[in-house]
Amino acid sequence: FEIDGEVAKPRTLSYSQLLALPSIEREVLLICPGFFSIYGRWKGVSVMELLKLAKADDNITHISLRGPKSRYEKEEQFPVEDIVSNKVFLAYQVNGQNLPQKHGFPLRVVAEDYYGSQWVKYVYKMEVHNIPK
């Protein structure tokens, strides 16, 4: 997992290093309009922990998360307010089980109040931005 952008210490973390970080666990509704909606108990790492590790700039405004590393790569951007409140975090477990491959193993975005299409799967990179208003 890579962290770069507006940070003093760009980082690359292994899966085991991510698992060793303090975890958060929240029940969040995943909504895929027209297909399904389901509550899940998601466990993972707070993006705030990752920002601390990389010594993010104090003036950041947005975080971008990317995955998978392929021609189907997707990027979603989230405001820092949703990061600070842990409405957006990176999950490695759901309902007490390791995240299944089809649901984005090893990491997927959990984004409360966002549609499932914005919950990026197979996350491999986080970019930190300071976007002028």
Short mmCIF file of N, CA, C and O in Angstrom, two decimals:
data_model
loop_
_atom_site.label_atom_id
_atom_site.label_comp_id
_atom_site.label_asym_id
_atom_site.label_seq_id
_atom_site.Cartn_x
_atom_site.Cartn_y
_atom_site.Cartn_z
N PHE A 1 0.85 -1.17 0.00
CA PHE A 1 0.00 0.00 0.00
C PHE A 1 0.89 1.23 0.00
O PHE A 1 1.79 1.34 0.83
N GLU A 2 0.65 2.16 -0.92
CA GLU A 2 1.48 3.36 -1.06
C GLU A 2 0.75 4.60 -0.56
O GLU A 2 -0.45 4.73 -0.78
N ILE A 3 1.51 5.49 0.06
CA ILE A 3 0.98 6.80 0.49
C ILE A 3 1.91 7.86 -0.08
O ILE A 3 3.12 7.83 0.18
N ASP A 4 1.35 8.79 -0.85
CA ASP A 4 2.16 9.91 -1.34
C ASP A 4 1.30 11.15 -1.53
O ASP A 4 0.15 11.17 -1.16
N GLY A 5 1.89 12.18 -2.10
CA GLY A 5 1.20 13.46 -2.27
C GLY A 5 1.75 14.47 -1.29
O GLY A 5 2.97 14.55 -1.09
N GLU A 6 0.87 15.22 -0.65
CA GLU A 6 1.27 16.29 0.27
C GLU A 6 1.64 15.71 1.64
O GLU A 6 0.97 15.94 2.65
N VAL A 7 2.73 14.93 1.64
CA VAL A 7 3.22 14.31 2.87
C VAL A 7 4.72 14.52 2.97
O VAL A 7 5.41 14.61 1.96
N ALA A 8 5.23 14.59 4.21
CA ALA A 8 6.67 14.74 4.42
C ALA A 8 7.40 13.41 4.24
O ALA A 8 8.57 13.38 3.88
N LYS A 9 6.70 12.29 4.53
CA LYS A 9 7.32 10.97 4.46
C LYS A 9 6.46 10.01 3.64
O LYS A 9 5.66 9.27 4.21
N PRO A 10 6.60 10.02 2.31
CA PRO A 10 5.86 9.03 1.52
C PRO A 10 6.20 7.63 2.05
O PRO A 10 7.33 7.37 2.45
N ARG A 11 5.20 6.75 2.06
CA ARG A 11 5.38 5.43 2.67
C ARG A 11 4.87 4.33 1.76
O ARG A 11 3.96 4.54 0.97
N THR A 12 5.42 3.15 1.95
CA THR A 12 4.89 1.92 1.38
C THR A 12 4.75 0.95 2.54
O THR A 12 5.72 0.70 3.26
N LEU A 13 3.54 0.43 2.72
CA LEU A 13 3.26 -0.47 3.84
C LEU A 13 2.81 -1.83 3.32
O LEU A 13 2.02 -1.90 2.37
N SER A 14 3.28 -2.88 3.96
CA SER A 14 2.83 -4.23 3.61
C SER A 14 1.48 -4.48 4.27
O SER A 14 1.05 -3.75 5.17
N TYR A 15 0.83 -5.55 3.86
CA TYR A 15 -0.45 -5.94 4.44
C TYR A 15 -0.30 -6.18 5.94
O TYR A 15 -1.10 -5.71 6.74
N SER A 16 0.76 -6.86 6.34
CA SER A 16 0.96 -7.14 7.78
C SER A 16 1.22 -5.85 8.56
O SER A 16 0.79 -5.72 9.70
N GLN A 17 1.87 -4.88 7.96
CA GLN A 17 2.07 -3.59 8.63
C GLN A 17 0.74 -2.86 8.80
O GLN A 17 0.51 -2.23 9.83
N LEU A 18 -0.14 -2.95 7.81
CA LEU A 18 -1.46 -2.32 7.92
C LEU A 18 -2.27 -2.98 9.03
O LEU A 18 -2.92 -2.30 9.83
N LEU A 19 -2.21 -4.31 9.12
CA LEU A 19 -2.95 -5.04 10.15
C LEU A 19 -2.43 -4.72 11.56
O LEU A 19 -3.18 -4.82 12.53
N ALA A 20 -1.17 -4.33 11.66
CA ALA A 20 -0.57 -4.03 12.96
C ALA A 20 -0.96 -2.64 13.48
O ALA A 20 -0.77 -2.34 14.66
N LEU A 21 -1.53 -1.80 12.62
CA LEU A 21 -1.95 -0.45 13.04
C LEU A 21 -3.22 -0.55 13.89
O LEU A 21 -3.98 -1.52 13.78
N PRO A 22 -3.48 0.47 14.71
CA PRO A 22 -4.74 0.46 15.48
C PRO A 22 -5.92 0.34 14.52
O PRO A 22 -5.93 0.95 13.45
N SER A 23 -6.91 -0.47 14.89
CA SER A 23 -8.04 -0.70 13.99
C SER A 23 -9.28 0.06 14.46
O SER A 23 -9.39 0.46 15.62
N ILE A 24 -10.19 0.25 13.52
CA ILE A 24 -11.51 0.78 13.83
C ILE A 24 -12.54 -0.21 13.28
O ILE A 24 -12.25 -0.95 12.33
N GLU A 25 -13.71 -0.22 13.89
CA GLU A 25 -14.76 -1.12 13.45
C GLU A 25 -16.07 -0.37 13.53
O GLU A 25 -16.39 0.23 14.56
N ARG A 26 -16.81 -0.38 12.42
CA ARG A 26 -18.08 0.36 12.36
C ARG A 26 -19.10 -0.41 11.55
O ARG A 26 -18.75 -1.08 10.58
N GLU A 27 -20.36 -0.28 11.94
CA GLU A 27 -21.45 -0.83 11.15
C GLU A 27 -21.89 0.25 10.16
O GLU A 27 -22.30 1.33 10.56
N VAL A 28 -21.77 -0.07 8.86
CA VAL A 28 -22.04 0.91 7.81
C VAL A 28 -22.90 0.24 6.73
O VAL A 28 -22.67 -0.91 6.37
N LEU A 29 -23.85 1.00 6.23
CA LEU A 29 -24.74 0.53 5.18
C LEU A 29 -24.08 0.71 3.82
O LEU A 29 -23.66 1.81 3.46
N LEU A 30 -23.98 -0.38 3.07
CA LEU A 30 -23.48 -0.36 1.70
C LEU A 30 -24.69 -0.38 0.77
O LEU A 30 -25.51 -1.30 0.82
N ILE A 31 -24.80 0.65 -0.07
CA ILE A 31 -25.94 0.75 -0.99
C ILE A 31 -25.43 0.75 -2.43
O ILE A 31 -24.64 1.61 -2.82
N CYS A 32 -25.89 -0.24 -3.19
CA CYS A 32 -25.65 -0.28 -4.64
C CYS A 32 -27.01 -0.12 -5.28
O CYS A 32 -27.78 -1.08 -5.38
N PRO A 33 -27.37 1.13 -5.66
CA PRO A 33 -28.72 1.41 -6.16
C PRO A 33 -29.15 0.45 -7.27
O PRO A 33 -28.40 0.19 -8.20
N GLY A 34 -30.36 -0.06 -7.12
CA GLY A 34 -30.91 -0.96 -8.12
C GLY A 34 -30.47 -2.40 -7.96
O GLY A 34 -30.97 -3.28 -8.66
N PHE A 35 -29.52 -2.65 -7.06
CA PHE A 35 -29.01 -4.01 -6.88
C PHE A 35 -29.26 -4.52 -5.46
O PHE A 35 -29.91 -5.53 -5.27
N PHE A 36 -28.71 -3.84 -4.46
CA PHE A 36 -28.87 -4.30 -3.08
C PHE A 36 -28.45 -3.20 -2.10
O PHE A 36 -27.80 -2.23 -2.47
N SER A 37 -28.82 -3.40 -0.86
CA SER A 37 -28.29 -2.61 0.25
C SER A 37 -28.16 -3.56 1.43
O SER A 37 -29.02 -4.42 1.64
N ILE A 38 -27.06 -3.43 2.17
CA ILE A 38 -26.80 -4.35 3.27
C ILE A 38 -25.90 -3.68 4.31
O ILE A 38 -24.98 -2.95 3.96
N TYR A 39 -26.24 -3.92 5.58
CA TYR A 39 -25.37 -3.45 6.65
C TYR A 39 -24.25 -4.45 6.82
O TYR A 39 -24.46 -5.66 6.76
N GLY A 40 -23.08 -3.94 7.06
CA GLY A 40 -21.93 -4.79 7.36
C GLY A 40 -21.18 -4.21 8.53
O GLY A 40 -21.22 -3.00 8.78
N ARG A 41 -20.52 -5.07 9.27
CA ARG A 41 -19.62 -4.65 10.36
C ARG A 41 -18.22 -4.67 9.76
O ARG A 41 -17.63 -5.72 9.56
N TRP A 42 -17.73 -3.49 9.41
CA TRP A 42 -16.47 -3.34 8.70
C TRP A 42 -15.35 -3.02 9.69
O TRP A 42 -15.50 -2.17 10.57
N LYS A 43 -14.22 -3.67 9.53
CA LYS A 43 -13.05 -3.44 10.37
C LYS A 43 -11.87 -3.10 9.48
O LYS A 43 -11.67 -3.72 8.43
N GLY A 44 -11.11 -2.11 9.91
CA GLY A 44 -9.96 -1.72 9.11
C GLY A 44 -9.12 -0.67 9.79
O GLY A 44 -9.07 -0.59 11.02
N VAL A 45 -8.50 0.14 8.98
CA VAL A 45 -7.58 1.16 9.48
C VAL A 45 -8.11 2.55 9.12
O VAL A 45 -8.60 2.77 8.02
N SER A 46 -8.00 3.43 10.08
CA SER A 46 -8.40 4.82 9.87
C SER A 46 -7.39 5.49 8.93
O SER A 46 -6.17 5.32 9.08
N VAL A 47 -7.89 6.24 7.99
CA VAL A 47 -7.00 6.99 7.10
C VAL A 47 -6.20 8.01 7.91
O VAL A 47 -5.07 8.33 7.56
N MET A 48 -6.76 8.47 9.03
CA MET A 48 -6.03 9.40 9.89
C MET A 48 -4.72 8.78 10.40
O MET A 48 -3.70 9.46 10.49
N GLU A 49 -4.75 7.49 10.73
CA GLU A 49 -3.52 6.79 11.16
C GLU A 49 -2.48 6.83 10.05
O GLU A 49 -1.30 7.04 10.30
N LEU A 50 -2.92 6.62 8.83
CA LEU A 50 -2.01 6.62 7.69
C LEU A 50 -1.45 8.02 7.43
O LEU A 50 -0.28 8.18 7.10
N LEU A 51 -2.30 9.03 7.62
CA LEU A 51 -1.84 10.41 7.46
C LEU A 51 -0.78 10.77 8.50
O LEU A 51 0.20 11.45 8.19
N LYS A 52 -0.95 10.29 9.72
CA LYS A 52 0.05 10.52 10.77
C LYS A 52 1.37 9.87 10.42
O LYS A 52 2.44 10.47 10.57
N LEU A 53 1.31 8.61 9.95
CA LEU A 53 2.53 7.88 9.59
C LEU A 53 3.33 8.61 8.51
O LEU A 53 4.55 8.63 8.54
N ALA A 54 2.61 9.16 7.55
CA ALA A 54 3.27 9.83 6.42
C ALA A 54 3.53 11.31 6.68
O ALA A 54 4.08 11.99 5.83
N LYS A 55 3.14 11.77 7.86
CA LYS A 55 3.33 13.18 8.24
C LYS A 55 2.72 14.10 7.18
O LYS A 55 3.40 14.90 6.53
N ALA A 56 1.40 13.97 7.04
CA ALA A 56 0.67 14.77 6.05
C ALA A 56 0.71 16.25 6.41
O ALA A 56 0.72 16.63 7.58
N ASP A 57 0.69 17.07 5.39
CA ASP A 57 0.63 18.51 5.54
C ASP A 57 -0.63 18.90 6.31
O ASP A 57 -1.67 18.26 6.16
N ASP A 58 -0.55 19.92 7.13
CA ASP A 58 -1.71 20.36 7.93
C ASP A 58 -2.84 20.94 7.10
O ASP A 58 -3.96 21.03 7.57
N ASN A 59 -2.55 21.37 5.90
CA ASN A 59 -3.55 22.05 5.07
C ASN A 59 -4.20 21.15 4.03
O ASN A 59 -4.76 21.65 3.05
N ILE A 60 -4.15 19.85 4.20
CA ILE A 60 -4.73 18.97 3.19
C ILE A 60 -6.24 19.16 3.13
O ILE A 60 -6.89 19.49 4.12
N THR A 61 -6.79 18.94 1.94
CA THR A 61 -8.23 19.12 1.73
C THR A 61 -8.92 17.84 1.28
O THR A 61 -10.10 17.66 1.53
N HIS A 62 -8.19 16.96 0.58
CA HIS A 62 -8.80 15.76 0.00
C HIS A 62 -7.82 14.58 0.03
O HIS A 62 -6.61 14.78 0.04
N ILE A 63 -8.41 13.40 0.00
CA ILE A 63 -7.66 12.15 -0.11
C ILE A 63 -8.20 11.41 -1.32
O ILE A 63 -9.42 11.29 -1.49
N SER A 64 -7.31 10.90 -2.17
CA SER A 64 -7.71 10.04 -3.28
C SER A 64 -7.28 8.62 -2.97
O SER A 64 -6.18 8.39 -2.47
N LEU A 65 -8.15 7.66 -3.28
CA LEU A 65 -7.85 6.25 -3.08
C LEU A 65 -8.00 5.54 -4.41
O LEU A 65 -8.98 5.78 -5.14
N ARG A 66 -7.01 4.68 -4.74
CA ARG A 66 -6.97 4.01 -6.04
C ARG A 66 -6.94 2.49 -5.92
O ARG A 66 -6.30 1.96 -5.03
N GLY A 67 -7.58 1.85 -6.86
CA GLY A 67 -7.53 0.40 -6.96
C GLY A 67 -8.43 -0.04 -8.10
O GLY A 67 -9.30 0.71 -8.53
N PRO A 68 -8.31 -1.19 -8.64
CA PRO A 68 -7.14 -2.07 -8.55
C PRO A 68 -6.03 -1.57 -9.46
O PRO A 68 -6.25 -0.71 -10.31
N LYS A 69 -4.86 -2.12 -9.31
CA LYS A 69 -3.73 -1.74 -10.14
C LYS A 69 -3.84 -2.54 -11.44
O LYS A 69 -3.27 -3.61 -11.59
N SER A 70 -4.64 -2.02 -12.35
CA SER A 70 -4.88 -2.70 -13.63
C SER A 70 -5.51 -1.70 -14.60
O SER A 70 -5.70 -0.54 -14.27
N ARG A 71 -5.91 -2.20 -15.74
CA ARG A 71 -6.56 -1.30 -16.70
C ARG A 71 -7.95 -0.88 -16.23
O ARG A 71 -8.55 0.02 -16.79
N TYR A 72 -8.47 -1.53 -15.20
CA TYR A 72 -9.77 -1.19 -14.62
C TYR A 72 -9.63 -0.28 -13.40
O TYR A 72 -10.56 -0.15 -12.61
N GLU A 73 -8.46 0.33 -13.24
CA GLU A 73 -8.21 1.17 -12.07
C GLU A 73 -9.27 2.25 -11.93
O GLU A 73 -9.73 2.84 -12.90
N LYS A 74 -9.63 2.48 -10.68
CA LYS A 74 -10.63 3.49 -10.33
C LYS A 74 -10.01 4.39 -9.26
O LYS A 74 -9.23 3.93 -8.44
N GLU A 75 -10.36 5.64 -9.28
CA GLU A 75 -9.90 6.59 -8.26
C GLU A 75 -11.11 7.36 -7.76
O GLU A 75 -11.91 7.84 -8.55
N GLU A 76 -11.22 7.45 -6.46
CA GLU A 76 -12.26 8.27 -5.83
C GLU A 76 -11.60 9.24 -4.87
O GLU A 76 -10.62 8.90 -4.21
N GLN A 77 -12.15 10.43 -4.82
CA GLN A 77 -11.61 11.49 -3.96
C GLN A 77 -12.62 11.82 -2.87
O GLN A 77 -13.82 11.92 -3.15
N PHE A 78 -12.13 11.99 -1.64
CA PHE A 78 -12.98 12.28 -0.49
C PHE A 78 -12.46 13.50 0.25
O PHE A 78 -11.25 13.67 0.39
N PRO A 79 -13.36 14.35 0.75
CA PRO A 79 -12.93 15.53 1.52
C PRO A 79 -12.35 15.11 2.86
O PRO A 79 -12.78 14.12 3.47
N VAL A 80 -11.41 15.88 3.34
CA VAL A 80 -10.72 15.54 4.58
C VAL A 80 -11.68 15.48 5.77
O VAL A 80 -11.45 14.72 6.71
N GLU A 81 -12.79 16.21 5.73
CA GLU A 81 -13.76 16.18 6.83
C GLU A 81 -14.31 14.76 7.02
O GLU A 81 -14.55 14.33 8.15
N ASP A 82 -14.51 14.03 5.93
CA ASP A 82 -15.01 12.66 6.03
C ASP A 82 -13.93 11.68 6.48
O ASP A 82 -14.23 10.60 6.99
N ILE A 83 -12.70 12.08 6.32
CA ILE A 83 -11.56 11.27 6.80
C ILE A 83 -11.41 11.45 8.31
O ILE A 83 -11.29 10.49 9.06
N VAL A 84 -11.44 12.70 8.75
CA VAL A 84 -11.28 13.02 10.18
C VAL A 84 -12.38 12.37 11.01
O VAL A 84 -12.12 11.87 12.11
N SER A 85 -13.60 12.33 10.49
CA SER A 85 -14.73 11.76 11.23
C SER A 85 -14.80 10.23 11.10
O SER A 85 -15.69 9.61 11.68
N ASN A 86 -13.88 9.63 10.35
CA ASN A 86 -13.86 8.19 10.08
C ASN A 86 -15.08 7.71 9.32
O ASN A 86 -15.41 6.52 9.36
N LYS A 87 -15.77 8.61 8.61
CA LYS A 87 -16.84 8.19 7.71
C LYS A 87 -16.25 7.43 6.52
O LYS A 87 -16.93 6.62 5.90
N VAL A 88 -15.00 7.71 6.22
CA VAL A 88 -14.27 7.03 5.16
C VAL A 88 -13.03 6.39 5.78
O VAL A 88 -12.24 7.08 6.43
N PHE A 89 -12.92 5.07 5.61
CA PHE A 89 -11.73 4.35 6.09
C PHE A 89 -11.47 3.16 5.19
O PHE A 89 -12.21 2.91 4.25
N LEU A 90 -10.39 2.44 5.47
CA LEU A 90 -10.01 1.29 4.65
C LEU A 90 -10.26 0.01 5.42
O LEU A 90 -9.71 -0.19 6.50
N ALA A 91 -11.09 -0.86 4.86
CA ALA A 91 -11.46 -2.11 5.53
C ALA A 91 -10.66 -3.29 5.01
O ALA A 91 -10.38 -3.39 3.82
N TYR A 92 -10.33 -4.20 5.95
CA TYR A 92 -9.72 -5.47 5.59
C TYR A 92 -10.54 -6.66 6.11
O TYR A 92 -10.23 -7.80 5.83
N GLN A 93 -11.63 -6.35 6.83
CA GLN A 93 -12.55 -7.39 7.30
C GLN A 93 -13.99 -6.90 7.18
O GLN A 93 -14.24 -5.70 7.25
N VAL A 94 -14.90 -7.85 7.03
CA VAL A 94 -16.34 -7.55 7.07
C VAL A 94 -17.02 -8.68 7.83
O VAL A 94 -16.73 -9.86 7.60
N ASN A 95 -17.86 -8.30 8.78
CA ASN A 95 -18.62 -9.25 9.60
C ASN A 95 -17.72 -10.32 10.23
O ASN A 95 -18.05 -11.50 10.25
N GLY A 96 -16.57 -9.89 10.74
CA GLY A 96 -15.66 -10.77 11.46
C GLY A 96 -14.81 -11.69 10.60
O GLY A 96 -14.05 -12.49 11.12
N GLN A 97 -14.90 -11.55 9.28
CA GLN A 97 -14.12 -12.39 8.36
C GLN A 97 -13.20 -11.51 7.52
O GLN A 97 -13.52 -10.37 7.23
N ASN A 98 -12.05 -12.08 7.11
CA ASN A 98 -11.20 -11.36 6.18
C ASN A 98 -12.00 -11.00 4.94
O ASN A 98 -12.87 -11.75 4.51
N LEU A 99 -11.72 -9.86 4.41
CA LEU A 99 -12.42 -9.38 3.22
C LEU A 99 -12.28 -10.40 2.09
O LEU A 99 -11.17 -10.78 1.74
N PRO A 100 -13.39 -10.88 1.54
CA PRO A 100 -13.29 -11.83 0.42
C PRO A 100 -12.68 -11.17 -0.82
O PRO A 100 -12.80 -9.97 -1.01
N GLN A 101 -12.05 -11.98 -1.64
CA GLN A 101 -11.44 -11.49 -2.88
C GLN A 101 -12.45 -10.70 -3.71
O GLN A 101 -12.15 -9.60 -4.18
N LYS A 102 -13.67 -11.21 -3.88
CA LYS A 102 -14.64 -10.54 -4.73
C LYS A 102 -15.13 -9.22 -4.14
O LYS A 102 -15.74 -8.41 -4.83
N HIS A 103 -14.86 -8.99 -2.87
CA HIS A 103 -15.26 -7.74 -2.22
C HIS A 103 -14.08 -6.79 -2.00
O HIS A 103 -14.21 -5.82 -1.28
N GLY A 104 -12.94 -7.09 -2.64
CA GLY A 104 -11.85 -6.12 -2.65
C GLY A 104 -10.60 -6.45 -1.89
O GLY A 104 -9.76 -5.57 -1.69
N PHE A 105 -10.44 -7.71 -1.41
CA PHE A 105 -9.23 -8.07 -0.68
C PHE A 105 -8.00 -7.58 -1.42
O PHE A 105 -7.94 -7.72 -2.64
N PRO A 106 -7.05 -6.97 -0.76
CA PRO A 106 -6.85 -6.91 0.69
C PRO A 106 -7.50 -5.70 1.37
O PRO A 106 -7.75 -5.72 2.56
N LEU A 107 -7.76 -4.62 0.62
CA LEU A 107 -8.35 -3.41 1.21
C LEU A 107 -9.44 -2.86 0.31
O LEU A 107 -9.28 -2.84 -0.91
N ARG A 108 -10.48 -2.35 0.94
CA ARG A 108 -11.49 -1.63 0.19
C ARG A 108 -11.91 -0.40 0.99
O ARG A 108 -11.82 -0.38 2.21
N VAL A 109 -12.38 0.58 0.28
CA VAL A 109 -12.90 1.78 0.92
C VAL A 109 -14.25 1.46 1.54
O VAL A 109 -15.07 0.76 0.94
N VAL A 110 -14.47 1.95 2.74
CA VAL A 110 -15.80 2.01 3.34
C VAL A 110 -16.10 3.49 3.45
O VAL A 110 -15.32 4.25 4.03
N ALA A 111 -17.21 3.92 2.85
CA ALA A 111 -17.53 5.34 2.77
C ALA A 111 -19.00 5.55 3.15
O ALA A 111 -19.89 5.47 2.30
N GLU A 112 -19.21 5.80 4.43
CA GLU A 112 -20.57 6.02 4.93
C GLU A 112 -21.20 7.21 4.22
O GLU A 112 -20.56 8.23 4.00
N ASP A 113 -22.47 7.06 3.83
CA ASP A 113 -23.24 8.08 3.13
C ASP A 113 -22.83 8.27 1.66
O ASP A 113 -23.23 9.24 1.03
N TYR A 114 -22.02 7.36 1.14
CA TYR A 114 -21.66 7.36 -0.28
C TYR A 114 -22.21 6.07 -0.89
O TYR A 114 -22.27 5.03 -0.22
N TYR A 115 -22.58 6.11 -2.17
CA TYR A 115 -23.02 4.90 -2.85
C TYR A 115 -21.86 3.91 -3.02
O TYR A 115 -20.69 4.31 -3.09
N GLY A 116 -22.21 2.65 -3.11
CA GLY A 116 -21.22 1.58 -3.24
C GLY A 116 -20.26 1.76 -4.41
O GLY A 116 -19.13 1.29 -4.37
N SER A 117 -20.69 2.43 -5.46
CA SER A 117 -19.82 2.65 -6.62
C SER A 117 -18.59 3.48 -6.26
O SER A 117 -17.61 3.48 -7.00
N GLN A 118 -18.64 4.18 -5.13
CA GLN A 118 -17.50 4.98 -4.70
C GLN A 118 -16.62 4.25 -3.67
O GLN A 118 -15.59 4.77 -3.27
N TRP A 119 -17.05 3.04 -3.29
CA TRP A 119 -16.28 2.23 -2.35
C TRP A 119 -15.23 1.45 -3.14
O TRP A 119 -15.42 0.29 -3.46
N VAL A 120 -14.14 2.06 -3.44
CA VAL A 120 -13.09 1.47 -4.28
C VAL A 120 -12.61 0.14 -3.67
O VAL A 120 -12.36 0.05 -2.48
N LYS A 121 -12.49 -0.87 -4.54
CA LYS A 121 -11.98 -2.18 -4.12
C LYS A 121 -10.51 -2.30 -4.49
O LYS A 121 -10.01 -1.57 -5.34
N TYR A 122 -9.83 -3.26 -3.86
CA TYR A 122 -8.44 -3.60 -4.16
C TYR A 122 -7.54 -2.37 -4.04
O TYR A 122 -6.65 -2.15 -4.87
N VAL A 123 -7.75 -1.58 -3.02
CA VAL A 123 -7.02 -0.32 -2.86
C VAL A 123 -5.52 -0.59 -2.67
O VAL A 123 -5.14 -1.41 -1.84
N TYR A 124 -4.72 0.10 -3.45
CA TYR A 124 -3.28 -0.06 -3.35
C TYR A 124 -2.55 1.28 -3.12
O TYR A 124 -1.37 1.30 -2.81
N LYS A 125 -3.29 2.39 -3.27
CA LYS A 125 -2.60 3.68 -3.18
C LYS A 125 -3.51 4.76 -2.63
O LYS A 125 -4.70 4.81 -2.94
N MET A 126 -2.92 5.63 -1.81
CA MET A 126 -3.60 6.81 -1.27
C MET A 126 -2.76 8.03 -1.63
O MET A 126 -1.54 8.03 -1.43
N GLU A 127 -3.42 9.03 -2.17
CA GLU A 127 -2.74 10.28 -2.50
C GLU A 127 -3.39 11.39 -1.68
O GLU A 127 -4.61 11.49 -1.59
N VAL A 128 -2.53 12.23 -1.12
CA VAL A 128 -2.97 13.31 -0.23
C VAL A 128 -2.88 14.62 -1.01
O VAL A 128 -1.84 14.91 -1.63
N HIS A 129 -3.96 15.41 -1.00
CA HIS A 129 -4.03 16.62 -1.82
C HIS A 129 -4.34 17.86 -0.98
O HIS A 129 -5.07 17.78 0.00
N ASN A 130 -3.84 18.98 -1.45
CA ASN A 130 -4.23 20.29 -0.94
C ASN A 130 -4.75 21.04 -2.16
O ASN A 130 -3.98 21.61 -2.93
N ILE A 131 -6.06 21.00 -2.35
CA ILE A 131 -6.69 21.60 -3.53
C ILE A 131 -7.17 22.99 -3.15
O ILE A 131 -8.05 23.14 -2.30
N PRO A 132 -6.58 24.03 -3.77
CA PRO A 132 -7.01 25.41 -3.45
C PRO A 132 -8.48 25.62 -3.79
O PRO A 132 -8.99 25.09 -4.77
N LYS A 133 -9.15 26.42 -2.97
CA LYS A 133 -10.57 26.71 -3.19
C LYS A 133 -10.76 27.77 -4.24
O LYS A 133 -9.98 28.58 -4.51
#
